[in-house]
Coordinates of C-alpha atoms in Angstrom, one line a residue:
M1 CA -13.0 19.8 -4.5
L2 CA -16.4 18.1 -3.8
R3 CA -18.2 21.0 -5.3
T4 CA -17.1 19.8 -8.8
W5 CA -19.3 16.7 -8.2
K6 CA -22.9 16.4 -7.0
L7 CA -23.0 15.1 -3.4
T8 CA -25.8 12.5 -3.0
L9 CA -27.5 12.3 0.4
E10 CA -30.6 10.5 1.5
V11 CA -33.6 11.9 3.5
D12 CA -37.0 10.4 4.1
P13 CA -39.9 12.8 4.1
S14 CA -42.2 10.2 5.6
S15 CA -40.0 9.7 8.6
P16 CA -41.1 11.2 11.9
V17 CA -37.5 12.5 12.4
P18 CA -37.3 16.2 11.2
L19 CA -35.7 16.6 7.8
F20 CA -33.0 18.9 9.0
V21 CA -31.9 16.3 11.6
Q22 CA -31.9 13.5 8.9
L23 CA -29.8 15.7 6.7
A24 CA -27.3 16.5 9.5
R25 CA -27.1 12.8 10.4
A26 CA -26.4 11.9 6.8
V27 CA -23.5 14.3 6.6
I28 CA -22.0 13.1 9.9
R29 CA -22.3 9.4 8.8
D30 CA -20.3 10.3 5.6
I31 CA -17.7 12.0 7.8
E32 CA -17.5 9.0 10.0
R33 CA -16.9 6.6 7.2
G34 CA -14.4 8.8 5.4
R35 CA -16.5 9.8 2.5
L36 CA -16.2 13.5 3.6
S37 CA -12.9 14.7 4.8
P38 CA -11.8 17.8 6.8
G39 CA -11.8 20.9 4.5
D40 CA -14.3 19.4 2.0
A41 CA -16.9 21.9 0.7
L42 CA -20.5 21.1 1.3
P43 CA -23.0 21.9 -1.5
G44 CA -24.6 25.3 -1.5
T45 CA -27.9 25.4 0.3
R46 CA -29.9 26.2 -2.8
A47 CA -28.3 23.5 -4.9
L48 CA -28.7 20.8 -2.2
A49 CA -32.3 21.8 -1.6
V50 CA -33.2 21.5 -5.3
S51 CA -31.4 18.1 -5.6
L52 CA -33.2 16.7 -2.5
G53 CA -36.6 18.3 -3.2
I54 CA -36.8 20.1 0.1
H55 CA -37.0 23.7 1.3
R56 CA -33.8 25.7 1.4
N57 CA -34.5 26.7 5.0
T58 CA -34.3 23.0 5.9
V59 CA -30.8 22.7 4.5
D60 CA -29.8 25.9 6.2
A61 CA -31.1 24.5 9.5
A62 CA -29.1 21.3 9.0
Y63 CA -25.9 23.3 8.3
R64 CA -26.4 25.4 11.4
E65 CA -26.8 22.2 13.4
L66 CA -23.5 20.8 12.0
V67 CA -21.7 24.1 12.8
Q68 CA -23.0 24.1 16.3
Q69 CA -22.0 20.5 16.9
G70 CA -18.5 21.2 15.5
W71 CA -18.7 19.1 12.4
A72 CA -18.7 22.0 10.0
C73 CA -17.7 25.7 9.8
A74 CA -19.3 28.5 7.8
E75 CA -17.0 31.0 6.0
P76 CA -18.6 34.2 4.8
S77 CA -18.9 34.6 1.0
R78 CA -17.4 31.1 0.6
G79 CA -19.8 28.5 2.0
T80 CA -19.9 25.7 4.5
F81 CA -17.0 23.3 4.9
I82 CA -16.3 20.2 6.9
S83 CA -14.4 21.3 10.0
Q84 CA -10.6 20.9 10.0
A85 CA -10.9 20.2 13.8
L86 CA -13.5 17.6 14.1
P87 CA -15.0 17.0 17.5
V88 CA -13.3 14.2 19.5
A89 CA -16.5 13.2 21.3
T90 CA -19.5 12.0 19.3
P91 CA -22.3 14.7 19.2
K92 CA -25.2 13.9 21.5
G93 CA -28.0 11.9 19.8
F94 CA -26.1 11.1 16.6
G95 CA -24.2 8.0 17.7
G96 CA -21.3 6.2 16.0
S97 CA -17.6 6.7 16.2
L98 CA -15.0 8.1 13.8
R99 CA -13.7 5.6 11.2
Q100 CA -11.6 6.8 8.4
R101 CA -11.4 3.7 6.2
M102 CA -13.3 0.8 4.7
P103 CA -13.7 -2.4 6.9
A104 CA -10.5 -4.3 7.1
R105 CA -12.2 -7.5 5.9
P106 CA -15.3 -8.3 3.8
G107 CA -18.4 -9.4 5.7
F108 CA -18.6 -12.7 3.7
S109 CA -16.3 -15.6 2.9
L110 CA -14.1 -15.6 -0.2
P111 CA -13.4 -18.6 -2.3
R112 CA -9.9 -19.9 -1.9
E113 CA -7.8 -19.4 -5.0
E114 CA -4.3 -20.9 -5.2
L115 CA -2.7 -17.9 -6.9
S116 CA 1.0 -17.3 -6.6
A117 CA 1.6 -14.0 -8.5
E118 CA 1.8 -10.8 -6.6
G119 CA 1.6 -7.2 -7.7
V120 CA 4.9 -5.3 -8.1
S121 CA 5.4 -2.7 -5.4
P122 CA 7.6 0.4 -6.0
A123 CA 11.1 0.0 -4.6
P124 CA 12.1 2.3 -1.7
K125 CA 14.1 5.3 -2.8
G126 CA 17.7 4.5 -3.4
V127 CA 17.2 0.8 -3.9
L128 CA 18.5 -0.6 -7.2
V129 CA 16.3 -3.3 -8.6
F130 CA 17.5 -6.1 -10.8
D131 CA 13.9 -6.8 -12.1
D132 CA 12.8 -9.7 -14.2
G133 CA 13.5 -8.0 -17.5
A134 CA 11.6 -4.7 -17.8
P135 CA 12.6 -2.0 -20.3
D136 CA 13.9 1.4 -19.2
V137 CA 11.0 3.8 -19.2
R138 CA 13.5 6.6 -19.4
L139 CA 14.1 5.5 -23.0
A140 CA 10.5 5.4 -24.0
P141 CA 9.5 7.6 -27.1
A142 CA 7.4 9.8 -24.8
V143 CA 7.5 12.9 -27.0
A144 CA 6.5 11.1 -30.2
L145 CA 3.8 9.2 -28.3
S146 CA 2.4 12.4 -26.8
R147 CA 2.2 14.0 -30.2
A148 CA 0.4 11.0 -31.6
F149 CA -2.0 11.0 -28.6
R150 CA -2.7 14.7 -29.3
R151 CA -3.5 14.1 -32.9
V152 CA -5.8 11.2 -32.0
L153 CA -7.7 13.1 -29.3
T154 CA -8.0 16.5 -31.1
G155 CA -8.8 15.2 -34.6
R156 CA -12.0 16.3 -36.2
A157 CA -13.9 13.0 -35.9
R158 CA -12.6 12.0 -32.4
T159 CA -13.9 8.5 -33.1
A160 CA -11.3 7.0 -30.8
L161 CA -13.4 8.2 -27.9
G162 CA -16.4 6.1 -29.0
V163 CA -17.2 2.4 -28.9
G164 CA -14.9 0.4 -31.1
D165 CA -14.1 -3.2 -32.2
A166 CA -13.5 -5.6 -29.3
R167 CA -10.7 -7.2 -31.3
G168 CA -8.8 -3.9 -31.4
E169 CA -8.4 -1.0 -33.7
P170 CA -8.5 -2.4 -37.3
R171 CA -5.5 -0.3 -38.4
L172 CA -3.5 -1.6 -35.5
R173 CA -4.4 -5.2 -36.3
E174 CA -3.4 -4.7 -39.9
A175 CA -0.1 -3.1 -38.9
L176 CA 0.6 -5.9 -36.4
A177 CA -0.2 -8.5 -39.0
E178 CA 2.2 -6.9 -41.5
M179 CA 4.9 -6.5 -38.9
L180 CA 4.6 -10.2 -37.8
S181 CA 4.6 -11.4 -41.4
R182 CA 7.7 -9.4 -42.3
T183 CA 9.8 -9.8 -39.2
R184 CA 8.7 -13.1 -37.7
G185 CA 7.4 -15.1 -40.6
L186 CA 3.8 -15.4 -39.4
A187 CA 1.2 -15.8 -42.3
A188 CA -1.4 -13.8 -40.5
G189 CA -4.0 -11.2 -41.5
A190 CA -5.9 -8.6 -39.5
D191 CA -8.7 -11.1 -38.8
D192 CA -6.2 -13.4 -37.1
V193 CA -5.1 -10.8 -34.5
L194 CA -6.7 -9.8 -31.2
V195 CA -5.3 -6.7 -29.4
T196 CA -5.4 -6.9 -25.6
R197 CA -4.4 -4.8 -22.6
G198 CA -1.1 -6.5 -22.2
S199 CA 0.1 -10.1 -22.7
Q200 CA -1.3 -11.1 -19.4
M201 CA -4.9 -10.4 -20.5
A202 CA -4.1 -12.4 -23.7
L203 CA -2.9 -15.4 -21.7
F204 CA -6.0 -15.2 -19.4
L205 CA -8.4 -15.1 -22.4
V206 CA -6.6 -17.9 -24.2
A207 CA -6.8 -20.1 -21.1
R208 CA -10.5 -19.4 -20.7
A209 CA -11.2 -20.1 -24.4
V210 CA -9.1 -23.3 -24.8
L211 CA -9.2 -25.1 -21.4
R212 CA -11.8 -27.0 -19.5
P213 CA -11.6 -27.7 -15.7
G214 CA -9.3 -30.7 -15.2
D215 CA -7.4 -30.3 -18.4
V216 CA -3.7 -31.1 -18.2
V217 CA -1.4 -28.3 -19.3
A218 CA 2.4 -29.0 -19.7
V219 CA 4.5 -26.0 -18.6
E220 CA 8.2 -25.4 -18.2
A221 CA 9.2 -26.4 -14.6
L222 CA 10.9 -23.0 -14.3
G223 CA 8.6 -20.3 -15.6
Y224 CA 6.3 -17.4 -15.4
R225 CA 4.0 -17.5 -12.4
P226 CA 1.3 -15.1 -13.7
A227 CA 0.8 -17.3 -16.7
W228 CA 0.5 -20.3 -14.5
D229 CA -2.1 -18.5 -12.5
A230 CA -4.1 -17.7 -15.6
L231 CA -4.1 -21.4 -16.5
R232 CA -5.1 -22.5 -13.0
L233 CA -8.0 -20.1 -12.9
A234 CA -9.3 -21.8 -16.0
G235 CA -9.2 -25.1 -14.1
A236 CA -6.0 -26.5 -15.5
R237 CA -3.8 -29.1 -13.8
L238 CA -0.2 -28.0 -14.4
V239 CA 2.6 -30.5 -15.0
G240 CA 6.2 -29.2 -15.1
L241 CA 8.7 -30.3 -17.8
P242 CA 12.4 -30.0 -17.2
V243 CA 14.4 -27.2 -18.8
D244 CA 18.1 -27.6 -19.8
A245 CA 20.6 -25.7 -22.0
Q246 CA 18.5 -26.5 -25.1
G247 CA 15.2 -25.3 -23.6
M248 CA 12.2 -27.3 -22.6
R249 CA 12.7 -31.1 -22.7
V250 CA 10.3 -32.2 -25.4
D251 CA 11.1 -35.8 -24.7
A252 CA 9.6 -35.3 -21.3
L253 CA 6.5 -34.0 -23.0
Q254 CA 6.3 -37.1 -25.2
A255 CA 6.6 -39.3 -22.1
L256 CA 3.8 -37.3 -20.4
M257 CA 1.5 -37.6 -23.4
A258 CA 2.0 -41.4 -23.4
K259 CA 0.6 -41.5 -19.9
R260 CA -2.3 -39.1 -20.0
P261 CA -4.1 -36.7 -22.3
V262 CA -2.5 -33.3 -22.6
R263 CA -4.7 -30.4 -23.7
A264 CA -2.1 -27.7 -24.1
V265 CA 1.5 -26.7 -23.7
Y266 CA 2.7 -23.3 -22.5
V267 CA 6.2 -22.5 -23.6
T268 CA 8.6 -19.5 -24.0
P269 CA 10.9 -20.8 -26.8
H270 CA 12.7 -17.7 -27.9
H271 CA 14.2 -16.6 -24.6
Q272 CA 13.1 -19.2 -22.1
Y273 CA 11.7 -17.5 -18.9
P274 CA 13.7 -17.3 -16.7
T275 CA 16.8 -19.0 -17.9
T276 CA 17.0 -17.1 -21.3
V277 CA 18.0 -20.2 -23.3
T278 CA 16.6 -20.7 -26.8
L279 CA 14.7 -23.8 -27.7
T280 CA 16.7 -25.7 -30.3
A281 CA 15.5 -26.2 -33.9
A282 CA 15.3 -30.0 -33.4
R283 CA 13.1 -29.6 -30.3
R284 CA 10.9 -27.0 -32.0
M285 CA 10.2 -29.4 -34.9
E286 CA 9.5 -32.3 -32.5
L287 CA 7.1 -30.1 -30.4
L288 CA 5.2 -29.1 -33.5
R289 CA 5.0 -32.7 -34.6
L290 CA 3.7 -33.9 -31.3
A291 CA 1.1 -31.1 -31.1
T292 CA -0.1 -31.8 -34.7
E293 CA -0.5 -35.5 -34.2
A294 CA -2.2 -35.2 -30.8
R295 CA -4.2 -32.0 -31.6
V296 CA -2.6 -30.2 -28.6
A297 CA -2.7 -26.4 -28.3
V298 CA 0.7 -24.8 -28.0
V299 CA 0.6 -21.4 -26.3
E300 CA 3.8 -19.6 -27.4
D301 CA 4.7 -16.6 -25.2
D302 CA 7.1 -14.5 -27.2
Y303 CA 7.4 -11.8 -24.7
D304 CA 10.5 -9.9 -25.8
H305 CA 11.2 -11.0 -29.4
E306 CA 12.5 -7.5 -30.5
F307 CA 15.6 -7.9 -28.4
H308 CA 18.0 -10.3 -29.9
Y309 CA 21.6 -9.2 -30.2
E310 CA 23.7 -12.0 -31.7
G311 CA 23.4 -14.9 -34.1
R312 CA 20.8 -15.5 -36.7
P313 CA 17.3 -14.4 -36.0
V314 CA 15.1 -17.1 -34.5
L315 CA 11.6 -17.2 -35.9
P316 CA 8.7 -18.2 -33.6
L317 CA 7.1 -21.6 -33.5
A318 CA 4.0 -20.1 -35.1
S319 CA 5.9 -19.3 -38.3
S320 CA 6.3 -23.1 -38.9
D321 CA 2.9 -24.1 -37.7
R322 CA 0.8 -25.5 -40.6
A323 CA -1.9 -27.3 -38.5
G324 CA -3.2 -24.3 -36.5
C325 CA -2.0 -25.6 -33.2
V326 CA 0.1 -22.6 -32.1
V327 CA -1.6 -19.7 -30.3
Y328 CA 1.0 -16.9 -30.5
V329 CA 1.1 -14.2 -27.7
G330 CA 3.2 -11.1 -27.9
S331 CA 3.4 -7.6 -26.5
L332 CA 4.4 -4.1 -27.4
S333 CA 4.8 -3.2 -23.7
K334 CA 8.4 -4.4 -23.6
L335 CA 9.2 -2.3 -26.6
V336 CA 7.6 0.9 -25.5
A337 CA 7.0 0.9 -21.7
P338 CA 5.5 -1.5 -19.2
G339 CA 2.9 1.0 -18.1
L340 CA 1.4 1.1 -21.6
R341 CA -0.5 -2.2 -21.6
L342 CA -0.8 -3.5 -25.1
G343 CA -0.5 -7.2 -26.1
Y344 CA -1.9 -9.3 -28.8
V345 CA -2.9 -12.9 -29.8
V346 CA -2.4 -14.4 -33.2
A347 CA -4.4 -17.5 -33.9
P348 CA -6.9 -18.9 -36.5
A349 CA -9.9 -16.5 -37.0
P350 CA -12.4 -18.8 -35.2
L351 CA -10.4 -18.7 -32.0
V352 CA -9.9 -15.0 -32.3
R353 CA -13.7 -14.6 -32.5
A354 CA -14.1 -16.7 -29.4
L355 CA -11.5 -14.7 -27.6
S356 CA -13.2 -11.5 -28.6
A357 CA -16.5 -12.7 -27.2
L358 CA -14.8 -13.6 -23.9
R359 CA -13.1 -10.2 -23.9
T360 CA -16.3 -8.3 -24.0
V361 CA -17.4 -10.0 -20.7
V362 CA -14.5 -8.4 -18.8
D363 CA -13.5 -5.5 -21.0
R364 CA -15.8 -4.1 -23.6
Q365 CA -12.9 -3.0 -25.8
G366 CA -9.3 -1.9 -25.5
D367 CA -7.8 1.5 -25.1
A368 CA -8.7 2.9 -28.5
P369 CA -6.7 6.2 -28.1
L370 CA -3.6 4.3 -27.2
E371 CA -4.1 1.8 -30.0
R372 CA -4.5 4.6 -32.5
A373 CA -1.5 6.5 -31.2
L374 CA 0.7 3.4 -31.4
V375 CA -0.5 2.5 -34.9
E376 CA 0.5 6.1 -36.0
L377 CA 4.0 5.5 -34.6
L378 CA 4.2 2.1 -36.4
E379 CA 3.0 3.6 -39.7
E380 CA 5.5 6.5 -39.4
G381 CA 8.4 4.1 -38.5
E382 CA 8.9 5.7 -35.1
L383 CA 8.5 2.5 -33.2
Q384 CA 10.9 0.7 -35.5
R385 CA 13.5 3.4 -35.0
H386 CA 13.0 3.3 -31.3
A387 CA 13.4 -0.5 -31.3
R388 CA 16.8 -0.1 -33.0
R389 CA 18.0 2.5 -30.5
A390 CA 16.8 0.4 -27.6
R391 CA 18.4 -2.7 -28.9
R392 CA 21.8 -1.0 -29.2
E393 CA 21.4 0.4 -25.7
Y394 CA 20.3 -2.9 -24.1
H395 CA 23.0 -4.8 -25.9
A396 CA 25.6 -2.5 -24.3
R397 CA 24.0 -2.8 -20.8
R398 CA 24.0 -6.6 -21.1
D399 CA 27.8 -6.4 -21.7
V400 CA 28.3 -4.0 -18.8
L401 CA 26.4 -6.4 -16.4
A402 CA 28.4 -9.4 -17.7
E403 CA 31.7 -7.6 -17.2
A404 CA 30.8 -6.4 -13.7
L405 CA 29.7 -9.9 -12.6
H406 CA 33.0 -11.4 -13.8
E407 CA 35.0 -8.7 -12.0
E408 CA 33.0 -8.7 -8.7
L409 CA 31.5 -12.1 -8.4
G410 CA 33.5 -14.3 -10.7
G411 CA 34.0 -17.0 -8.1
S412 CA 30.4 -17.0 -6.8
V413 CA 28.2 -16.9 -9.9
D414 CA 28.4 -18.6 -13.3
F415 CA 26.4 -17.6 -16.4
E416 CA 26.2 -17.6 -20.2
V417 CA 25.9 -14.2 -21.8
P418 CA 22.4 -14.4 -23.3
A419 CA 22.1 -13.9 -27.1
G420 CA 18.9 -11.8 -26.5
G421 CA 16.3 -10.7 -24.0
L422 CA 16.4 -8.2 -21.2
A423 CA 17.8 -10.3 -18.3
L424 CA 20.6 -12.7 -17.4
W425 CA 20.4 -16.0 -15.6
A426 CA 23.2 -16.2 -13.0
R427 CA 23.8 -19.6 -11.4
V428 CA 25.1 -19.3 -7.8
D429 CA 27.7 -21.5 -6.2
E430 CA 25.9 -24.3 -4.3
A431 CA 28.0 -23.5 -1.2
L432 CA 26.2 -20.1 -0.9
D433 CA 22.7 -19.7 0.5
V434 CA 20.7 -17.9 -2.3
G435 CA 17.8 -16.9 -0.1
A436 CA 20.1 -15.5 2.6
W437 CA 22.0 -13.6 -0.1
A438 CA 18.8 -12.0 -1.5
E439 CA 17.8 -10.9 2.0
R440 CA 21.3 -9.5 2.8
A441 CA 21.2 -7.7 -0.6
A442 CA 18.0 -5.9 0.3
S443 CA 19.7 -4.5 3.4
H444 CA 22.5 -3.2 1.1
G445 CA 20.1 -1.4 -1.2
V446 CA 19.8 -3.9 -4.1
H447 CA 16.9 -6.2 -4.9
V448 CA 17.4 -9.5 -6.6
T449 CA 15.0 -12.4 -7.3
P450 CA 16.2 -15.9 -6.4
G451 CA 15.6 -19.0 -8.4
H452 CA 12.9 -20.5 -6.2
A453 CA 10.5 -17.7 -7.3
F454 CA 10.4 -19.3 -10.7
A455 CA 9.9 -22.9 -9.7
L456 CA 6.6 -24.7 -10.2
E457 CA 7.5 -27.1 -7.5
G458 CA 10.3 -27.6 -4.9
H459 CA 13.0 -25.2 -3.8
G460 CA 14.1 -24.2 -7.3
P461 CA 17.7 -23.7 -8.5
A462 CA 20.4 -21.7 -6.8
A463 CA 20.3 -18.8 -9.2
F464 CA 19.3 -15.2 -9.7
R465 CA 17.5 -13.6 -12.7
L466 CA 19.1 -10.2 -13.2
G467 CA 17.3 -7.8 -15.5
F468 CA 19.7 -5.3 -17.0
A469 CA 17.6 -3.2 -19.4
S470 CA 16.0 -0.9 -16.8
L471 CA 19.3 0.2 -15.2
T472 CA 21.9 2.5 -16.6
P473 CA 25.5 1.2 -16.9
Q474 CA 26.5 3.1 -13.8
E475 CA 23.5 1.7 -11.9
L476 CA 24.4 -1.8 -13.1
R477 CA 28.0 -1.5 -11.8
E478 CA 26.8 -0.1 -8.5
G479 CA 24.1 -2.8 -8.1
V480 CA 26.7 -5.6 -8.6
R481 CA 29.0 -3.9 -6.2
R482 CA 26.3 -3.9 -3.5
L483 CA 25.5 -7.5 -4.4
A484 CA 29.1 -8.4 -3.8
L485 CA 29.1 -6.7 -0.4
A486 CA 26.0 -8.7 0.6
R487 CA 27.5 -12.0 -0.4
P488 CA 27.1 -14.5 2.5
R489 CA 29.8 -16.8 3.8
R490 CA 30.1 -20.3 2.2
C491 CA 28.1 -23.0 4.0

């Protein structure tokens, strides 16, 4: 495998140590630190001699030394390879001990960052996961996407493989602006759109562009930890606002603003994360009024707008913003697949330019082939058709989960069937220990996330957020059955 890459080794012609010994030592050091593994092919003697500027006989002598010491083996007509049976004892005169991985810790101190979000680890085989609302990758339009990728990558110009616009592919920004204008009421053009590698990058960039260290940011007291971390990394001081059946308490925001300056508000008004409730029209208008009067930025995270099943469509806050206060963040990852990271920010053009400049510091540009493939699917109507198919399927899965919860756990959990989104918020009987239930559920092969995971402060509510989109109807019923078996006794 290594012969497909040039192996770089160091020797010093001015050293009194013979060159063949230096070369052998260099190979052994790379074995000791795991850079070279048993079975790896060493470069041919001629090629390595040319790359190091030394005589081929010197390389040949080094290889013979490695073979004699047991570090390598020579195979006729094939070459020299790292031995599959490395010596247990360290060869005389070479020193060191076998170590197959990087140091366990850095050799310097790290700044302490108060981050709460953790990466998602794959669930063990056989475990059913009620996630936080991910789509089912088994429904992704993989065939249509692969065809679009092929057209993009094999086209005559192949410009998608070159350097592009840091704001994103112009055709995609135009297509997104048209989609948002027609379906969500945003009066946006291509210059008002920045394409990012997922909505998390969008939130990170917005926080860096808008906030200064010490700024107060109001957030929902139950919410999305990765977004809070992005705000904290920008130096924000977060203040939680209560959430009830009508969404974020805007009166609490007004009371906070009367006490101290507030720089921004982060809100999920369409399907509040994690409770799924929708911010009422009256509270929406009051939030926009307060933001306009106090010149406060409102970061609207509309993470799953495509999936609304019942009632009249609810337009984003940004559709009613006339003062330029709302920074709108969305994503195509929920629509297509979570592994395809594509988000976007819609904001006045000066802020988009500032975000673009920041973006080039950490990511010169986006994934141009992906962006061009997705714009082809948008222009062909394939993503729109996929959205309709997925919406019907997720609507049915929501109903299956609600029915199973009523049948299996009717006396233990209470919930409202959400009008949209990809998850359900199940309130647990106060007499049951939610944390203990989650732990017992894991031992029964089902993963659930308790309410404390979404709380800015304190223990959080006795509840579970149960994502239903990524599980089939059969898996949903089985998951609820396992959850019922794991139910603890009442306190």
